[in-house]
């Protein structure tokens, strides 16, 4: 990322208030020798920062830092920081390079790969965004040591998803190593991240702009996003995806023993397989929200189904009655 011949190359680190306290100084110190200036900008932590105001603040920080086309934007944090900083980098001066330094399991295993950037808009997640691949993704599993347990297990839901959609052997690996995973064993985590990356990269390489195959990454997410919206984003993303995967397995009429293994693994990690208290909505509430999903076409719902762990297919025009029955699996 260092460019020879440039005497004035500037960098800016975008991070959130929690991550700044943990890693900002260390990362800044590492970068200072390689850039003429290294500034930083701190956003409030959490999903509510994925909005226009935070985006505008970041673009203003770019301008104050004197960034130009040769500058580098560094996202240091979870998926929120990555989505927001990546989007800002994609539109500033029609696009400047960015590096992603993910610090949550969800970001390390999933969101840092694939080049999707976005903010939420009018109550819809990721409605405004772009495809802008990072020039570098740097993953350090040591960062996960400070991650709160709820956030850690939220990331595990996406990891389990990779086993279900693409790799039965990987699912077995997760199953047999579940105690090490729960203990955040670094070697096991490295294998998990490596495999998740390989699977995601393979799929994204075939459909970068998400017009076909990439939709399989959405396994469990159509249900999950609806649940997430209904909880007003108070239930972490991965918890909602876990519930969504239970619904997807029910919709797919997956063999009971395989559905049981998925549910047992999610439950072992502490992820919900039934809608937890105090949330209390009906199958109809979830269905109505699913129809508003930005990936629903004129209210027609596309679902990713898996008849057996390790393989998926995309189905369009799912029937309302089937979906409603399916949702009762988590109620
Ligand atoms: N671009 C994509 O392809 C893609 C894919 C999946 C999800 N996402 C997006 O990712 C976002 C969710 O990401 P997330 O789960 O990482 O949430 P997040 O970025 O909000 O991070 C979760 C919390 O953990 C804190 N945190 C981060 N790293 C920490 C560390 N090492 N130690 C202690 N605390 C730490 C953060 O401050 C925050 O409070 C959503 O907005 C979702 O839409 C994007």
mmCIF file of C-alpha atoms and ligand atoms in Angstrom:
data_model
loop_
_atom_site.group_PDB
_atom_site.id
_atom_site.type_symbol
_atom_site.label_atom_id
_atom_site.label_comp_id
_atom_site.label_asym_id
_atom_site.label_seq_id
_atom_site.Cartn_x
_atom_site.Cartn_y
_atom_site.Cartn_z
ATOM 1 C CA UNK A 1 0.000 0.000 0.000
ATOM 2 C CA UNK A 2 2.943 2.296 0.248
ATOM 3 C CA UNK A 3 3.580 3.915 -3.121
ATOM 4 C CA UNK A 4 7.147 4.715 -4.066
ATOM 5 C CA UNK A 5 7.814 8.135 -5.589
ATOM 6 C CA UNK A 6 5.022 9.882 -3.713
ATOM 7 C CA UNK A 7 6.350 12.377 -1.199
ATOM 8 C CA UNK A 8 2.978 13.499 0.140
ATOM 9 C CA UNK A 9 0.767 10.469 0.735
ATOM 10 C CA UNK A 10 -1.864 10.917 3.381
ATOM 11 C CA UNK A 11 -3.842 8.391 5.359
ATOM 12 C CA UNK A 12 -6.873 8.614 7.584
ATOM 13 C CA UNK A 13 -8.122 5.999 10.038
ATOM 14 C CA UNK A 14 -11.865 5.695 10.532
ATOM 15 C CA UNK A 15 -12.818 3.850 13.684
ATOM 16 C CA UNK A 16 -15.539 3.764 16.322
ATOM 17 C CA UNK A 17 -15.450 4.961 19.911
ATOM 18 C CA UNK A 18 -14.933 1.462 21.402
ATOM 19 C CA UNK A 19 -12.246 0.329 18.978
ATOM 20 C CA UNK A 20 -10.411 3.659 19.194
ATOM 21 C CA UNK A 21 -9.772 3.051 22.896
ATOM 22 C CA UNK A 22 -8.323 -0.385 22.139
ATOM 23 C CA UNK A 23 -6.264 -0.168 18.959
ATOM 24 C CA UNK A 24 -6.097 3.329 17.470
ATOM 25 C CA UNK A 25 -2.757 4.380 18.987
ATOM 26 C CA UNK A 26 -1.071 1.124 18.035
ATOM 27 C CA UNK A 27 -2.246 1.243 14.424
ATOM 28 C CA UNK A 28 -1.400 4.910 14.099
ATOM 29 C CA UNK A 29 2.134 4.293 15.334
ATOM 30 C CA UNK A 30 2.563 1.543 12.744
ATOM 31 C CA UNK A 31 1.366 3.752 9.905
ATOM 32 C CA UNK A 32 3.115 7.040 10.703
ATOM 33 C CA UNK A 33 6.505 6.112 9.133
ATOM 34 C CA UNK A 34 4.812 5.289 5.811
ATOM 35 C CA UNK A 35 2.649 8.372 5.235
ATOM 36 C CA UNK A 36 3.176 12.118 5.285
ATOM 37 C CA UNK A 37 0.175 12.527 7.601
ATOM 38 C CA UNK A 38 -2.007 10.029 9.459
ATOM 39 C CA UNK A 39 -5.253 11.519 10.772
ATOM 40 C CA UNK A 40 -8.186 9.792 12.384
ATOM 41 C CA UNK A 41 -11.912 10.222 12.770
ATOM 42 C CA UNK A 42 -14.023 8.465 15.404
ATOM 43 C CA UNK A 43 -17.694 7.597 14.889
ATOM 44 C CA UNK A 44 -20.143 6.515 17.599
ATOM 45 C CA UNK A 45 -20.213 2.694 17.889
ATOM 46 C CA UNK A 46 -23.148 0.736 16.521
ATOM 47 C CA UNK A 47 -25.514 0.289 13.589
ATOM 48 C CA UNK A 48 -27.136 3.709 14.092
ATOM 49 C CA UNK A 49 -23.955 5.275 12.704
ATOM 50 C CA UNK A 50 -24.642 3.888 9.237
ATOM 51 C CA UNK A 51 -26.429 7.078 8.190
ATOM 52 C CA UNK A 52 -25.972 10.216 6.089
ATOM 53 C CA UNK A 53 -24.841 12.405 8.989
ATOM 54 C CA UNK A 54 -22.004 10.071 9.941
ATOM 55 C CA UNK A 55 -21.103 9.720 6.255
ATOM 56 C CA UNK A 56 -20.993 13.491 5.829
ATOM 57 C CA UNK A 57 -18.819 13.833 8.939
ATOM 58 C CA UNK A 58 -16.375 11.310 7.508
ATOM 59 C CA UNK A 59 -16.234 13.085 4.129
ATOM 60 C CA UNK A 60 -15.631 16.359 5.957
ATOM 61 C CA UNK A 61 -12.792 14.707 7.888
ATOM 62 C CA UNK A 62 -11.309 13.538 4.555
ATOM 63 C CA UNK A 63 -11.412 17.086 3.275
ATOM 64 C CA UNK A 64 -9.887 18.566 6.437
ATOM 65 C CA UNK A 65 -7.131 15.947 6.276
ATOM 66 C CA UNK A 66 -6.353 17.074 2.732
ATOM 67 C CA UNK A 67 -6.924 13.649 1.170
ATOM 68 C CA UNK A 68 -6.414 13.326 -2.561
ATOM 69 C CA UNK A 69 -6.629 10.537 -5.107
ATOM 70 C CA UNK A 70 -3.397 8.956 -3.789
ATOM 71 C CA UNK A 71 -4.537 8.893 -0.184
ATOM 72 C CA UNK A 72 -5.548 5.841 1.796
ATOM 73 C CA UNK A 73 -8.622 5.385 3.977
ATOM 74 C CA UNK A 74 -8.228 2.794 6.725
ATOM 75 C CA UNK A 75 -11.307 1.228 8.296
ATOM 76 C CA UNK A 76 -10.459 -0.043 11.771
ATOM 77 C CA UNK A 77 -13.400 -1.784 13.442
ATOM 78 C CA UNK A 78 -16.377 -4.033 12.881
ATOM 79 C CA UNK A 79 -18.757 -4.297 9.955
ATOM 80 C CA UNK A 80 -20.287 -0.903 10.688
ATOM 81 C CA UNK A 81 -16.975 0.934 10.348
ATOM 82 C CA UNK A 82 -16.061 -1.121 7.261
ATOM 83 C CA UNK A 83 -19.368 -0.471 5.489
ATOM 84 C CA UNK A 84 -19.336 3.235 6.299
ATOM 85 C CA UNK A 85 -15.656 4.045 5.711
ATOM 86 C CA UNK A 86 -15.625 1.891 2.567
ATOM 87 C CA UNK A 87 -18.636 3.758 1.202
ATOM 88 C CA UNK A 88 -17.076 7.144 1.994
ATOM 89 C CA UNK A 89 -13.861 6.014 0.249
ATOM 90 C CA UNK A 90 -15.870 4.924 -2.791
ATOM 91 C CA UNK A 91 -17.463 8.329 -3.354
ATOM 92 C CA UNK A 92 -14.767 10.758 -2.224
ATOM 93 C CA UNK A 93 -13.131 12.159 -5.361
ATOM 94 C CA UNK A 94 -14.955 9.375 -7.237
ATOM 95 C CA UNK A 95 -13.070 6.773 -5.275
ATOM 96 C CA UNK A 96 -9.908 6.538 -3.197
ATOM 97 C CA UNK A 97 -8.165 3.373 -2.038
ATOM 98 C CA UNK A 98 -9.090 1.865 1.298
ATOM 99 C CA UNK A 99 -7.806 -0.810 3.605
ATOM 100 C CA UNK A 100 -9.993 -2.832 5.916
ATOM 101 C CA UNK A 101 -8.714 -3.853 9.359
ATOM 102 C CA UNK A 102 -11.677 -5.829 10.744
ATOM 103 C CA UNK A 103 -11.829 -6.274 14.523
ATOM 104 C CA UNK A 104 -15.035 -8.284 15.065
ATOM 105 C CA UNK A 105 -15.527 -11.937 14.189
ATOM 106 C CA UNK A 106 -18.407 -10.997 11.893
ATOM 107 C CA UNK A 107 -16.194 -8.577 9.992
ATOM 108 C CA UNK A 108 -13.175 -10.898 9.943
ATOM 109 C CA UNK A 109 -15.168 -13.939 8.808
ATOM 110 C CA UNK A 110 -17.561 -12.231 6.475
ATOM 111 C CA UNK A 111 -18.176 -8.537 5.921
ATOM 112 C CA UNK A 112 -14.570 -7.500 5.178
ATOM 113 C CA UNK A 113 -14.558 -9.687 2.056
ATOM 114 C CA UNK A 114 -16.568 -8.903 -1.036
ATOM 115 C CA UNK A 115 -16.393 -5.124 -1.472
ATOM 116 C CA UNK A 116 -19.952 -4.247 -0.417
ATOM 117 C CA UNK A 117 -20.197 -0.876 1.319
ATOM 118 C CA UNK A 118 -23.347 0.888 2.497
ATOM 119 C CA UNK A 119 -25.382 3.007 4.844
ATOM 120 C CA UNK A 120 -28.945 2.331 6.030
ATOM 121 C CA UNK A 121 -31.693 4.573 4.693
ATOM 122 C CA UNK A 122 -35.399 5.109 5.454
ATOM 123 C CA UNK A 123 -35.415 2.161 7.850
ATOM 124 C CA UNK A 124 -33.904 -0.222 5.285
ATOM 125 C CA UNK A 125 -30.507 -1.711 5.924
ATOM 126 C CA UNK A 126 -27.778 -1.074 3.365
ATOM 127 C CA UNK A 127 -30.156 0.661 0.956
ATOM 128 C CA UNK A 128 -27.525 3.102 -0.297
ATOM 129 C CA UNK A 129 -24.049 1.892 -1.083
ATOM 130 C CA UNK A 130 -21.543 0.779 -3.639
ATOM 131 C CA UNK A 131 -19.185 -1.994 -4.596
ATOM 132 C CA UNK A 132 -15.666 -0.848 -3.761
ATOM 133 C CA UNK A 133 -13.080 -3.536 -3.121
ATOM 134 C CA UNK A 134 -10.520 -2.770 -0.398
ATOM 135 C CA UNK A 135 -6.905 -2.699 -1.555
ATOM 136 C CA UNK A 136 -5.950 -4.651 1.560
ATOM 137 C CA UNK A 137 -7.672 -6.682 4.263
ATOM 138 C CA UNK A 138 -5.556 -7.233 7.350
ATOM 139 C CA UNK A 139 -6.912 -9.722 9.864
ATOM 140 C CA UNK A 140 -5.428 -10.179 13.314
ATOM 141 C CA UNK A 141 -7.261 -12.715 15.468
ATOM 142 C CA UNK A 142 -5.681 -11.191 18.595
ATOM 143 C CA UNK A 143 -8.202 -8.354 18.214
ATOM 144 C CA UNK A 144 -11.000 -10.793 19.035
ATOM 145 C CA UNK A 145 -9.802 -11.249 22.626
ATOM 146 C CA UNK A 146 -11.597 -8.070 23.716
ATOM 147 C CA UNK A 147 -14.799 -8.691 21.771
ATOM 148 C CA UNK A 148 -17.916 -8.928 23.997
ATOM 149 C CA UNK A 149 -19.401 -12.450 24.031
ATOM 150 C CA UNK A 150 -22.644 -11.409 22.331
ATOM 151 C CA UNK A 151 -20.680 -9.938 19.417
ATOM 152 C CA UNK A 152 -18.425 -12.975 19.225
ATOM 153 C CA UNK A 153 -21.293 -15.447 18.926
ATOM 154 C CA UNK A 154 -23.038 -13.117 16.475
ATOM 155 C CA UNK A 155 -20.047 -13.636 14.140
ATOM 156 C CA UNK A 156 -20.238 -17.403 14.628
ATOM 157 C CA UNK A 157 -23.671 -17.474 12.986
ATOM 158 C CA UNK A 158 -22.112 -16.351 9.681
ATOM 159 C CA UNK A 159 -19.379 -18.979 10.061
ATOM 160 C CA UNK A 160 -21.980 -21.732 10.538
ATOM 161 C CA UNK A 161 -23.735 -20.348 7.445
ATOM 162 C CA UNK A 162 -20.603 -21.008 5.350
ATOM 163 C CA UNK A 163 -20.644 -24.652 6.395
ATOM 164 C CA UNK A 164 -24.316 -24.999 5.505
ATOM 165 C CA UNK A 165 -24.159 -23.299 2.111
ATOM 166 C CA UNK A 166 -20.937 -24.734 0.750
ATOM 167 C CA UNK A 167 -18.953 -27.210 2.749
ATOM 168 C CA UNK A 168 -20.286 -30.138 4.785
ATOM 169 C CA UNK A 169 -16.742 -30.995 5.928
ATOM 170 C CA UNK A 170 -16.318 -27.469 7.276
ATOM 171 C CA UNK A 171 -19.612 -27.847 9.143
ATOM 172 C CA UNK A 172 -18.227 -31.080 10.645
ATOM 173 C CA UNK A 173 -15.051 -29.209 11.614
ATOM 174 C CA UNK A 174 -17.153 -26.598 13.436
ATOM 175 C CA UNK A 175 -19.102 -29.367 15.149
ATOM 176 C CA UNK A 176 -16.055 -31.299 16.372
ATOM 177 C CA UNK A 177 -14.165 -28.152 17.398
ATOM 178 C CA UNK A 178 -17.102 -26.395 19.019
ATOM 179 C CA UNK A 179 -15.458 -26.310 22.473
ATOM 180 C CA UNK A 180 -12.253 -24.754 21.049
ATOM 181 C CA UNK A 181 -14.364 -22.253 19.121
ATOM 182 C CA UNK A 182 -16.253 -21.295 22.254
ATOM 183 C CA UNK A 183 -12.857 -20.809 23.965
ATOM 184 C CA UNK A 184 -11.652 -18.568 21.068
ATOM 185 C CA UNK A 185 -8.717 -20.876 20.333
ATOM 186 C CA UNK A 186 -6.504 -18.897 17.949
ATOM 187 C CA UNK A 187 -5.438 -21.825 15.725
ATOM 188 C CA UNK A 188 -9.009 -22.976 15.276
ATOM 189 C CA UNK A 189 -10.118 -19.394 14.604
ATOM 190 C CA UNK A 190 -7.462 -19.018 11.934
ATOM 191 C CA UNK A 191 -8.708 -22.134 10.168
ATOM 192 C CA UNK A 192 -12.298 -20.910 10.408
ATOM 193 C CA UNK A 193 -11.464 -17.482 8.998
ATOM 194 C CA UNK A 194 -9.372 -18.935 6.218
ATOM 195 C CA UNK A 195 -12.141 -21.337 5.165
ATOM 196 C CA UNK A 196 -14.897 -18.711 5.404
ATOM 197 C CA UNK A 197 -12.799 -16.367 3.235
ATOM 198 C CA UNK A 198 -12.166 -19.043 0.661
ATOM 199 C CA UNK A 199 -15.868 -19.825 0.374
ATOM 200 C CA UNK A 200 -16.956 -16.201 0.199
ATOM 201 C CA UNK A 201 -14.228 -15.218 -2.255
ATOM 202 C CA UNK A 202 -15.101 -18.166 -4.520
ATOM 203 C CA UNK A 203 -18.750 -17.086 -4.642
ATOM 204 C CA UNK A 204 -18.062 -13.340 -4.988
ATOM 205 C CA UNK A 205 -15.542 -13.959 -7.782
ATOM 206 C CA UNK A 206 -18.355 -15.508 -9.834
ATOM 207 C CA UNK A 207 -20.901 -12.738 -9.177
ATOM 208 C CA UNK A 208 -19.270 -9.630 -7.741
ATOM 209 C CA UNK A 209 -22.264 -7.333 -8.320
ATOM 210 C CA UNK A 210 -24.782 -9.654 -6.655
ATOM 211 C CA UNK A 211 -27.103 -10.356 -9.558
ATOM 212 C CA UNK A 212 -27.244 -14.126 -9.193
ATOM 213 C CA UNK A 213 -25.087 -16.664 -7.395
ATOM 214 C CA UNK A 214 -23.928 -14.232 -4.682
ATOM 215 C CA UNK A 215 -27.464 -14.359 -3.281
ATOM 216 C CA UNK A 216 -26.638 -17.737 -1.735
ATOM 217 C CA UNK A 217 -24.642 -15.788 0.872
ATOM 218 C CA UNK A 218 -28.042 -14.581 2.014
ATOM 219 C CA UNK A 219 -28.958 -17.988 3.417
ATOM 220 C CA UNK A 220 -31.121 -17.323 6.476
ATOM 221 C CA UNK A 221 -30.857 -13.568 5.917
ATOM 222 C CA UNK A 222 -34.261 -12.865 4.352
ATOM 223 C CA UNK A 223 -35.907 -14.163 7.516
ATOM 224 C CA UNK A 224 -33.049 -12.771 9.631
ATOM 225 C CA UNK A 225 -33.207 -9.213 8.278
ATOM 226 C CA UNK A 226 -36.980 -9.126 8.868
ATOM 227 C CA UNK A 227 -36.458 -10.246 12.466
ATOM 228 C CA UNK A 228 -33.644 -7.706 12.899
ATOM 229 C CA UNK A 229 -35.907 -4.862 11.711
ATOM 230 C CA UNK A 230 -38.741 -6.020 13.979
ATOM 231 C CA UNK A 231 -36.393 -5.956 16.984
ATOM 232 C CA UNK A 232 -35.366 -2.446 15.970
ATOM 233 C CA UNK A 233 -31.784 -3.713 15.636
ATOM 234 C CA UNK A 234 -31.613 -4.513 19.358
ATOM 235 C CA UNK A 235 -30.926 -8.216 18.685
ATOM 236 C CA UNK A 236 -27.427 -8.630 17.147
ATOM 237 C CA UNK A 237 -27.258 -9.433 13.421
ATOM 238 C CA UNK A 238 -25.895 -12.970 13.895
ATOM 239 C CA UNK A 239 -28.606 -13.866 16.410
ATOM 240 C CA UNK A 240 -31.213 -12.869 13.811
ATOM 241 C CA UNK A 241 -29.355 -14.841 11.131
ATOM 242 C CA UNK A 242 -29.349 -17.889 13.437
ATOM 243 C CA UNK A 243 -33.138 -17.654 13.735
ATOM 244 C CA UNK A 244 -33.320 -17.091 9.976
ATOM 245 C CA UNK A 245 -31.276 -20.231 9.331
ATOM 246 C CA UNK A 246 -33.686 -22.286 11.460
ATOM 247 C CA UNK A 247 -36.553 -20.903 9.349
ATOM 248 C CA UNK A 248 -34.631 -21.576 6.125
ATOM 249 C CA UNK A 249 -33.947 -25.180 7.185
ATOM 250 C CA UNK A 250 -37.659 -25.646 7.954
ATOM 251 C CA UNK A 251 -38.639 -24.105 4.613
ATOM 252 C CA UNK A 252 -36.169 -26.353 2.797
ATOM 253 C CA UNK A 253 -37.667 -29.414 4.496
ATOM 254 C CA UNK A 254 -34.149 -30.411 5.388
ATOM 255 C CA UNK A 255 -33.765 -33.851 6.954
ATOM 256 C CA UNK A 256 -34.647 -33.699 10.694
ATOM 257 C CA UNK A 257 -31.248 -35.027 11.812
ATOM 258 C CA UNK A 258 -29.404 -32.308 9.847
ATOM 259 C CA UNK A 259 -31.741 -29.561 11.077
ATOM 260 C CA UNK A 260 -31.153 -30.921 14.568
ATOM 261 C CA UNK A 261 -27.369 -30.672 14.164
ATOM 262 C CA UNK A 262 -27.629 -27.059 12.988
ATOM 263 C CA UNK A 263 -29.903 -26.119 15.878
ATOM 264 C CA UNK A 264 -27.720 -27.947 18.422
ATOM 265 C CA UNK A 265 -24.564 -26.223 17.169
ATOM 266 C CA UNK A 266 -26.151 -22.764 17.202
ATOM 267 C CA UNK A 267 -27.548 -23.444 20.655
ATOM 268 C CA UNK A 268 -24.158 -24.657 21.914
ATOM 269 C CA UNK A 269 -22.621 -21.333 20.869
ATOM 270 C CA UNK A 270 -25.390 -19.479 22.710
ATOM 271 C CA UNK A 271 -27.243 -18.378 19.586
ATOM 272 C CA UNK A 272 -31.051 -18.383 19.672
ATOM 273 C CA UNK A 273 -33.069 -21.050 17.874
ATOM 274 C CA UNK A 274 -36.371 -19.693 19.193
ATOM 275 C CA UNK A 275 -37.364 -16.051 19.325
ATOM 276 C CA UNK A 276 -36.044 -14.935 22.722
ATOM 277 C CA UNK A 277 -38.032 -12.921 25.276
ATOM 278 C CA UNK A 278 -39.042 -10.117 25.412
ATOM 279 C CA UNK A 279 -39.585 -10.165 21.638
ATOM 280 C CA UNK A 280 -43.042 -11.260 20.722
ATOM 281 C CA UNK A 281 -44.146 -11.041 17.124
ATOM 282 C CA UNK A 282 -46.237 -13.240 14.894
ATOM 283 C CA UNK A 283 -45.360 -15.147 11.733
ATOM 284 C CA UNK A 284 -47.433 -12.565 9.892
ATOM 285 C CA UNK A 285 -45.293 -9.696 11.258
ATOM 286 C CA UNK A 286 -42.146 -11.414 9.989
ATOM 287 C CA UNK A 287 -43.719 -12.207 6.597
ATOM 288 C CA UNK A 288 -44.848 -8.598 6.047
ATOM 289 C CA UNK A 289 -41.363 -7.357 6.877
ATOM 290 C CA UNK A 290 -39.815 -9.899 4.502
ATOM 291 C CA UNK A 291 -41.899 -8.475 1.662
ATOM 292 C CA UNK A 292 -40.283 -5.093 2.263
ATOM 293 C CA UNK A 293 -36.760 -6.511 2.013
ATOM 294 C CA UNK A 294 -34.812 -4.684 -0.682
ATOM 295 C CA UNK A 295 -34.082 -8.033 -2.295
ATOM 296 C CA UNK A 296 -37.795 -8.846 -2.649
ATOM 297 C CA UNK A 297 -38.931 -7.979 -6.185
ATOM 298 C CA UNK A 298 -42.370 -6.342 -6.129
ATOM 299 C CA UNK A 299 -43.109 -8.209 -2.911
ATOM 300 C CA UNK A 300 -42.016 -11.571 -4.406
ATOM 301 C CA UNK A 301 -39.663 -13.238 -1.989
ATOM 302 C CA UNK A 302 -36.491 -15.014 -3.017
ATOM 303 C CA UNK A 303 -35.300 -17.650 -0.584
ATOM 304 C CA UNK A 304 -32.082 -19.593 -0.374
ATOM 305 C CA UNK A 305 -32.780 -23.180 0.507
ATOM 306 C CA UNK A 306 -30.608 -26.090 1.504
ATOM 307 C CA UNK A 307 -31.852 -29.675 1.319
ATOM 308 C CA UNK A 308 -28.604 -30.935 2.839
ATOM 309 C CA UNK A 309 -25.719 -29.298 4.703
ATOM 310 C CA UNK A 310 -23.099 -28.244 2.139
ATOM 311 C CA UNK A 311 -25.334 -27.253 -0.768
ATOM 312 C CA UNK A 312 -27.878 -24.550 -1.538
ATOM 313 C CA UNK A 313 -30.171 -23.325 -4.271
ATOM 314 C CA UNK A 314 -32.000 -20.094 -5.003
ATOM 315 C CA UNK A 315 -35.827 -20.166 -5.214
ATOM 316 C CA UNK A 316 -38.075 -17.349 -6.367
ATOM 317 C CA UNK A 317 -41.735 -16.733 -5.611
ATOM 318 C CA UNK A 318 -41.939 -18.528 -2.280
ATOM 319 C CA UNK A 319 -45.590 -19.165 -1.288
ATOM 320 C CA UNK A 320 -47.024 -17.117 1.569
ATOM 321 C CA UNK A 321 -48.609 -20.118 3.312
ATOM 322 C CA UNK A 322 -45.314 -22.072 3.217
ATOM 323 C CA UNK A 323 -43.374 -19.125 4.608
ATOM 324 C CA UNK A 324 -45.876 -18.557 7.413
ATOM 325 C CA UNK A 325 -45.689 -22.231 8.438
ATOM 326 C CA UNK A 326 -41.911 -22.073 8.314
ATOM 327 C CA UNK A 327 -41.689 -19.068 10.629
ATOM 328 C CA UNK A 328 -43.589 -20.940 13.343
ATOM 329 C CA UNK A 329 -40.404 -23.065 13.726
ATOM 330 C CA UNK A 330 -38.893 -20.249 15.811
ATOM 331 C CA UNK A 331 -42.023 -19.078 17.677
HETATM 332 N N1 LIG B 1 -20.351 -5.472 3.644
HETATM 333 C C1 LIG B 1 -20.785 -6.694 3.836
HETATM 334 O O1 LIG B 1 -20.623 -7.585 2.984
HETATM 335 C C2 LIG B 1 -21.469 -7.043 5.118
HETATM 336 C C3 LIG B 1 -21.739 -8.388 5.427
HETATM 337 C C4 LIG B 1 -22.329 -8.680 6.660
HETATM 338 C C5 LIG B 1 -22.633 -7.650 7.539
HETATM 339 N N2 LIG B 1 -22.351 -6.355 7.203
HETATM 340 C C6 LIG B 1 -22.644 -5.258 8.122
HETATM 341 O O2 LIG B 1 -21.827 -5.388 9.257
HETATM 342 C C7 LIG B 1 -22.443 -4.704 10.337
HETATM 343 C C8 LIG B 1 -22.304 -5.521 11.581
HETATM 344 O O3 LIG B 1 -20.930 -5.656 11.874
HETATM 345 P P1 LIG B 1 -20.414 -6.044 13.333
HETATM 346 O O4 LIG B 1 -21.210 -7.162 13.847
HETATM 347 O O5 LIG B 1 -18.954 -6.155 13.233
HETATM 348 O O6 LIG B 1 -20.893 -4.796 14.203
HETATM 349 P P2 LIG B 1 -20.140 -3.472 14.740
HETATM 350 O O7 LIG B 1 -19.221 -2.936 13.738
HETATM 351 O O8 LIG B 1 -21.229 -2.601 15.256
HETATM 352 O O9 LIG B 1 -19.306 -4.007 15.983
HETATM 353 C C9 LIG B 1 -19.978 -4.567 17.086
HETATM 354 C C10 LIG B 1 -19.526 -3.935 18.400
HETATM 355 O O10 LIG B 1 -18.248 -4.446 18.747
HETATM 356 C C11 LIG B 1 -17.364 -3.369 19.066
HETATM 357 N N3 LIG B 1 -16.044 -3.844 18.724
HETATM 358 C C12 LIG B 1 -15.495 -3.976 17.485
HETATM 359 N N4 LIG B 1 -14.314 -4.598 17.567
HETATM 360 C C13 LIG B 1 -14.071 -4.822 18.884
HETATM 361 C C14 LIG B 1 -13.019 -5.462 19.583
HETATM 362 N N5 LIG B 1 -11.999 -6.028 18.958
HETATM 363 N N6 LIG B 1 -13.112 -5.522 20.934
HETATM 364 C C15 LIG B 1 -14.174 -4.992 21.590
HETATM 365 N N7 LIG B 1 -15.215 -4.411 20.964
HETATM 366 C C16 LIG B 1 -15.165 -4.335 19.628
HETATM 367 C C17 LIG B 1 -17.882 -2.218 18.258
HETATM 368 O O11 LIG B 1 -17.488 -0.985 18.802
HETATM 369 C C18 LIG B 1 -19.390 -2.429 18.348
HETATM 370 O O12 LIG B 1 -19.877 -1.893 19.563
HETATM 371 C C19 LIG B 1 -23.893 -4.465 9.928
HETATM 372 O O13 LIG B 1 -24.080 -3.116 9.668
HETATM 373 C C20 LIG B 1 -24.059 -5.292 8.667
HETATM 374 O O14 LIG B 1 -24.981 -4.717 7.776
HETATM 375 C C21 LIG B 1 -21.778 -6.050 6.020
#
